[in-house]
Amino acid sequence: MDNLTFRYSVLLMEELQVTSQSSFAAFILLLMVYIFIIISNIGIMIQISAEKSLHQPMYVLLCNLTLNDVLGTTALVPRLLKDFLTNPSERYITYVECVIQAYFLHLNGTASHAVIIIMAFDRYVAICNPLRYPTIMSNNMVVKLSAGAWGAAVVMVGILIGLSVRLSHCRSMIQNPFCDNASIFKLSCENTVINNVYGLIFTVVLFSSSIGSVALTYLKIVMICFKSKNKATNSKAIKTCSTHLTVYIIMLVSGSVAIFLHRFPVYAEIRKTSVTMFLVIPPVLNPIIYGLQTKEIRQRLFKFFRNKVITK
């Protein structure tokens, strides 16, 4: 069989540069972080689903964000935890598993931007057009926007990964502690110009639409607040928007660093760490920031724990 068309069914993955002395500590820390992500994000989803008073556009969109966080971390962390306890020479993954992991990791990043765009629009309508808010952000509209965000992410990432899967490959080493699109098409000895061009267009469109829409909506919100004389309304708007903007900036910076460093192999270890942080830090901070800053969720959390203490 021609070496250029040989398809390995099992691949070997690189390890994170963690010393053998600290690997157990890293395992425990990552495990605790993962448990917190799953419990906190699923807890928020359950709370929003159970409380009819929270069946509002902002909270429904928050459910989209928490669901995405759970999917993204589950695609990455369990595999990393397993590899921490595995000898570096035995960290194998099947090609199919690698493709599935890459798909969900890219889906996580793309859906995060799409949901954040909708959340920015929601805040814009609520602050700049409060009287029309119930009409514009109806339940039907929220469902359509959510479906559109996930649909666009599924299709765009499907094409991205599909272009890499179509390639034959002549290498069996994933130069990452996890699978992503670049890791998959770098296995190939074929021409990957199409992959690079689509990947570049994909990234530019995603980031430009994300940054542009968020910047535009917040600029209009700031202008409305500047013109308004109602201090209470302005204070509430600033508090709500600062929460949303904090989450967005954290996500944008960590994701941008990972993409940028892919072009510089000399910084491979920094890139691996930054990608891991992108898929771990936002899911940790999102429930904390939204849960503690959102009055309705905070009150119900305190009520829940208070009732638990009383019953004991």
PDB file of N, CA and C in Angstrom, residues 201-252:
ATOM      1  N   ILE A 201     -10.280  31.734   6.833  1.00  0.00           N
ATOM      2  CA  ILE A 201     -11.564  32.403   6.595  1.00  0.00           C
ATOM      3  C   ILE A 201     -12.508  32.160   7.770  1.00  0.00           C
ATOM      4  N   PHE A 202     -12.551  30.929   8.220  1.00  0.00           N
ATOM      5  CA  PHE A 202     -13.382  30.537   9.363  1.00  0.00           C
ATOM      6  C   PHE A 202     -13.054  31.403  10.581  1.00  0.00           C
ATOM      7  N   THR A 203     -11.764  31.525  10.889  1.00  0.00           N
ATOM      8  CA  THR A 203     -11.321  32.282  12.061  1.00  0.00           C
ATOM      9  C   THR A 203     -11.626  33.767  11.917  1.00  0.00           C
ATOM     10  N   VAL A 204     -11.332  34.309  10.731  1.00  0.00           N
ATOM     11  CA  VAL A 204     -11.561  35.742  10.495  1.00  0.00           C
ATOM     12  C   VAL A 204     -13.042  36.082  10.595  1.00  0.00           C
ATOM     13  N   VAL A 205     -13.887  35.269   9.960  1.00  0.00           N
ATOM     14  CA  VAL A 205     -15.338  35.515   9.994  1.00  0.00           C
ATOM     15  C   VAL A 205     -15.868  35.407  11.415  1.00  0.00           C
ATOM     16  N   LEU A 206     -15.448  34.372  12.129  1.00  0.00           N
ATOM     17  CA  LEU A 206     -15.929  34.152  13.498  1.00  0.00           C
ATOM     18  C   LEU A 206     -15.520  35.291  14.426  1.00  0.00           C
ATOM     19  N   PHE A 207     -14.237  35.638  14.398  1.00  0.00           N
ATOM     20  CA  PHE A 207     -13.742  36.663  15.316  1.00  0.00           C
ATOM     21  C   PHE A 207     -14.216  38.065  14.926  1.00  0.00           C
ATOM     22  N   SER A 208     -14.248  38.355  13.624  1.00  0.00           N
ATOM     23  CA  SER A 208     -14.679  39.690  13.203  1.00  0.00           C
ATOM     24  C   SER A 208     -16.162  39.909  13.504  1.00  0.00           C
ATOM     25  N   SER A 209     -16.982  38.886  13.255  1.00  0.00           N
ATOM     26  CA  SER A 209     -18.409  39.023  13.550  1.00  0.00           C
ATOM     27  C   SER A 209     -18.642  39.095  15.048  1.00  0.00           C
ATOM     28  N   SER A 210     -17.876  38.337  15.807  1.00  0.00           N
ATOM     29  CA  SER A 210     -18.010  38.340  17.259  1.00  0.00           C
ATOM     30  C   SER A 210     -17.577  39.674  17.851  1.00  0.00           C
ATOM     31  N   ILE A 211     -16.362  40.086  17.542  1.00  0.00           N
ATOM     32  CA  ILE A 211     -15.836  41.347  18.085  1.00  0.00           C
ATOM     33  C   ILE A 211     -16.646  42.530  17.592  1.00  0.00           C
ATOM     34  N   GLY A 212     -16.987  42.518  16.288  1.00  0.00           N
ATOM     35  CA  GLY A 212     -17.741  43.634  15.704  1.00  0.00           C
ATOM     36  C   GLY A 212     -19.107  43.800  16.324  1.00  0.00           C
ATOM     37  N   SER A 213     -19.840  42.690  16.458  1.00  0.00           N
ATOM     38  CA  SER A 213     -21.203  42.782  16.998  1.00  0.00           C
ATOM     39  C   SER A 213     -21.198  43.163  18.470  1.00  0.00           C
ATOM     40  N   VAL A 214     -20.285  42.580  19.248  1.00  0.00           N
ATOM     41  CA  VAL A 214     -20.206  42.913  20.674  1.00  0.00           C
ATOM     42  C   VAL A 214     -19.789  44.366  20.862  1.00  0.00           C
ATOM     43  N   ALA A 215     -18.788  44.819  20.089  1.00  0.00           N
ATOM     44  CA  ALA A 215     -18.328  46.205  20.206  1.00  0.00           C
ATOM     45  C   ALA A 215     -19.438  47.179  19.821  1.00  0.00           C
ATOM     46  N   LEU A 216     -20.165  46.864  18.744  1.00  0.00           N
ATOM     47  CA  LEU A 216     -21.228  47.756  18.274  1.00  0.00           C
ATOM     48  C   LEU A 216     -22.365  47.843  19.287  1.00  0.00           C
ATOM     49  N   THR A 217     -22.800  46.708  19.798  1.00  0.00           N
ATOM     50  CA  THR A 217     -23.914  46.721  20.749  1.00  0.00           C
ATOM     51  C   THR A 217     -23.534  47.448  22.037  1.00  0.00           C
ATOM     52  N   TYR A 218     -22.324  47.247  22.511  1.00  0.00           N
ATOM     53  CA  TYR A 218     -21.917  47.909  23.752  1.00  0.00           C
ATOM     54  C   TYR A 218     -21.646  49.397  23.556  1.00  0.00           C
ATOM     55  N   LEU A 219     -21.228  49.754  22.365  1.00  0.00           N
ATOM     56  CA  LEU A 219     -21.065  51.177  22.067  1.00  0.00           C
ATOM     57  C   LEU A 219     -22.411  51.886  22.119  1.00  0.00           C
ATOM     58  N   LYS A 220     -23.433  51.255  21.549  1.00  0.00           N
ATOM     59  CA  LYS A 220     -24.773  51.832  21.586  1.00  0.00           C
ATOM     60  C   LYS A 220     -25.326  51.863  23.005  1.00  0.00           C
ATOM     61  N   ILE A 221     -25.032  50.833  23.779  1.00  0.00           N
ATOM     62  CA  ILE A 221     -25.486  50.804  25.171  1.00  0.00           C
ATOM     63  C   ILE A 221     -24.843  51.935  25.973  1.00  0.00           C
ATOM     64  N   VAL A 222     -23.546  52.133  25.757  1.00  0.00           N
ATOM     65  CA  VAL A 222     -22.829  53.223  26.457  1.00  0.00           C
ATOM     66  C   VAL A 222     -23.411  54.576  26.069  1.00  0.00           C
ATOM     67  N   MET A 223     -23.733  54.754  24.801  1.00  0.00           N
ATOM     68  CA  MET A 223     -24.311  56.020  24.337  1.00  0.00           C
ATOM     69  C   MET A 223     -25.670  56.268  24.988  1.00  0.00           C
ATOM     70  N   ILE A 224     -26.491  55.215  25.086  1.00  0.00           N
ATOM     71  CA  ILE A 224     -27.798  55.348  25.728  1.00  0.00           C
ATOM     72  C   ILE A 224     -27.640  55.697  27.203  1.00  0.00           C
ATOM     73  N   CYS A 225     -26.715  55.019  27.873  1.00  0.00           N
ATOM     74  CA  CYS A 225     -26.482  55.292  29.298  1.00  0.00           C
ATOM     75  C   CYS A 225     -25.944  56.705  29.508  1.00  0.00           C
ATOM     76  N   PHE A 226     -25.124  57.155  28.581  1.00  0.00           N
ATOM     77  CA  PHE A 226     -24.550  58.500  28.689  1.00  0.00           C
ATOM     78  C   PHE A 226     -25.633  59.567  28.554  1.00  0.00           C
ATOM     79  N   LYS A 227     -26.611  59.308  27.672  1.00  0.00           N
ATOM     80  CA  LYS A 227     -27.692  60.268  27.461  1.00  0.00           C
ATOM     81  C   LYS A 227     -28.740  60.196  28.563  1.00  0.00           C
ATOM     82  N   SER A 228     -28.869  59.030  29.175  1.00  0.00           N
ATOM     83  CA  SER A 228     -29.896  58.852  30.203  1.00  0.00           C
ATOM     84  C   SER A 228     -29.504  59.541  31.509  1.00  0.00           C
ATOM     85  N   LYS A 229     -30.507  60.059  32.212  1.00  0.00           N
ATOM     86  CA  LYS A 229     -30.267  60.735  33.495  1.00  0.00           C
ATOM     87  C   LYS A 229     -30.657  59.844  34.682  1.00  0.00           C
ATOM     88  N   ASN A 230     -31.140  58.642  34.368  1.00  0.00           N
ATOM     89  CA  ASN A 230     -31.588  57.726  35.415  1.00  0.00           C
ATOM     90  C   ASN A 230     -30.384  56.942  35.942  1.00  0.00           C
ATOM     91  N   LYS A 231     -29.881  57.305  37.105  1.00  0.00           N
ATOM     92  CA  LYS A 231     -28.688  56.681  37.661  1.00  0.00           C
ATOM     93  C   LYS A 231     -28.916  55.215  38.025  1.00  0.00           C
ATOM     94  N   ALA A 232     -30.104  54.903  38.549  1.00  0.00           N
ATOM     95  CA  ALA A 232     -30.406  53.529  38.938  1.00  0.00           C
ATOM     96  C   ALA A 232     -30.394  52.600  37.727  1.00  0.00           C
ATOM     97  N   THR A 233     -31.027  53.067  36.626  1.00  0.00           N
ATOM     98  CA  THR A 233     -31.068  52.268  35.400  1.00  0.00           C
ATOM     99  C   THR A 233     -29.675  52.094  34.811  1.00  0.00           C
ATOM    100  N   ASN A 234     -28.911  53.182  34.813  1.00  0.00           N
ATOM    101  CA  ASN A 234     -27.545  53.116  34.283  1.00  0.00           C
ATOM    102  C   ASN A 234     -26.667  52.181  35.091  1.00  0.00           C
ATOM    103  N   SER A 235     -26.835  52.220  36.410  1.00  0.00           N
ATOM    104  CA  SER A 235     -26.036  51.356  37.280  1.00  0.00           C
ATOM    105  C   SER A 235     -26.347  49.886  37.024  1.00  0.00           C
ATOM    106  N   LYS A 236     -27.631  49.567  36.867  1.00  0.00           N
ATOM    107  CA  LYS A 236     -28.037  48.185  36.590  1.00  0.00           C
ATOM    108  C   LYS A 236     -27.517  47.727  35.229  1.00  0.00           C
ATOM    109  N   ALA A 237     -27.587  48.630  34.242  1.00  0.00           N
ATOM    110  CA  ALA A 237     -27.113  48.294  32.896  1.00  0.00           C
ATOM    111  C   ALA A 237     -25.613  48.032  32.900  1.00  0.00           C
ATOM    112  N   ILE A 238     -24.854  48.892  33.597  1.00  0.00           N
ATOM    113  CA  ILE A 238     -23.407  48.732  33.650  1.00  0.00           C
ATOM    114  C   ILE A 238     -23.029  47.429  34.348  1.00  0.00           C
ATOM    115  N   LYS A 239     -23.728  47.103  35.435  1.00  0.00           N
ATOM    116  CA  LYS A 239     -23.441  45.882  36.173  1.00  0.00           C
ATOM    117  C   LYS A 239     -23.699  44.647  35.321  1.00  0.00           C
ATOM    118  N   THR A 240     -24.835  44.650  34.635  1.00  0.00           N
ATOM    119  CA  THR A 240     -25.196  43.505  33.778  1.00  0.00           C
ATOM    120  C   THR A 240     -24.212  43.348  32.621  1.00  0.00           C
ATOM    121  N   CYS A 241     -23.900  44.456  31.982  1.00  0.00           N
ATOM    122  CA  CYS A 241     -23.022  44.418  30.810  1.00  0.00           C
ATOM    123  C   CYS A 241     -21.576  44.101  31.183  1.00  0.00           C
ATOM    124  N   SER A 242     -21.138  44.580  32.340  1.00  0.00           N
ATOM    125  CA  SER A 242     -19.762  44.307  32.765  1.00  0.00           C
ATOM    126  C   SER A 242     -19.566  42.812  33.012  1.00  0.00           C
ATOM    127  N   THR A 243     -20.603  42.151  33.526  1.00  0.00           N
ATOM    128  CA  THR A 243     -20.551  40.698  33.732  1.00  0.00           C
ATOM    129  C   THR A 243     -20.367  39.981  32.399  1.00  0.00           C
ATOM    130  N   HIS A 244     -21.193  40.342  31.454  1.00  0.00           N
ATOM    131  CA  HIS A 244     -21.154  39.739  30.118  1.00  0.00           C
ATOM    132  C   HIS A 244     -19.824  40.027  29.436  1.00  0.00           C
ATOM    133  N   LEU A 245     -19.350  41.263  29.554  1.00  0.00           N
ATOM    134  CA  LEU A 245     -18.114  41.677  28.887  1.00  0.00           C
ATOM    135  C   LEU A 245     -16.898  40.991  29.497  1.00  0.00           C
ATOM    136  N   THR A 246     -16.904  40.787  30.800  1.00  0.00           N
ATOM    137  CA  THR A 246     -15.799  40.095  31.469  1.00  0.00           C
ATOM    138  C   THR A 246     -15.651  38.674  30.943  1.00  0.00           C
ATOM    139  N   VAL A 247     -16.766  37.963  30.866  1.00  0.00           N
ATOM    140  CA  VAL A 247     -16.761  36.591  30.338  1.00  0.00           C
ATOM    141  C   VAL A 247     -16.249  36.580  28.900  1.00  0.00           C
ATOM    142  N   TYR A 248     -16.696  37.542  28.110  1.00  0.00           N
ATOM    143  CA  TYR A 248     -16.308  37.593  26.697  1.00  0.00           C
ATOM    144  C   TYR A 248     -14.812  37.854  26.532  1.00  0.00           C
ATOM    145  N   ILE A 249     -14.274  38.795  27.296  1.00  0.00           N
ATOM    146  CA  ILE A 249     -12.858  39.142  27.171  1.00  0.00           C
ATOM    147  C   ILE A 249     -11.978  37.963  27.571  1.00  0.00           C
ATOM    148  N   ILE A 250     -12.351  37.282  28.645  1.00  0.00           N
ATOM    149  CA  ILE A 250     -11.590  36.098  29.081  1.00  0.00           C
ATOM    150  C   ILE A 250     -11.579  35.048  27.974  1.00  0.00           C
ATOM    151  N   MET A 251     -12.739  34.782  27.395  1.00  0.00           N
ATOM    152  CA  MET A 251     -12.857  33.799  26.332  1.00  0.00           C
ATOM    153  C   MET A 251     -12.069  34.228  25.092  1.00  0.00           C
ATOM    154  N   LEU A 252     -12.166  35.505  24.730  1.00  0.00           N
ATOM    155  CA  LEU A 252     -11.516  36.017  23.529  1.00  0.00           C
ATOM    156  C   LEU A 252     -10.000  35.967  23.644  1.00  0.00           C
TER     157      LEU A 252
END
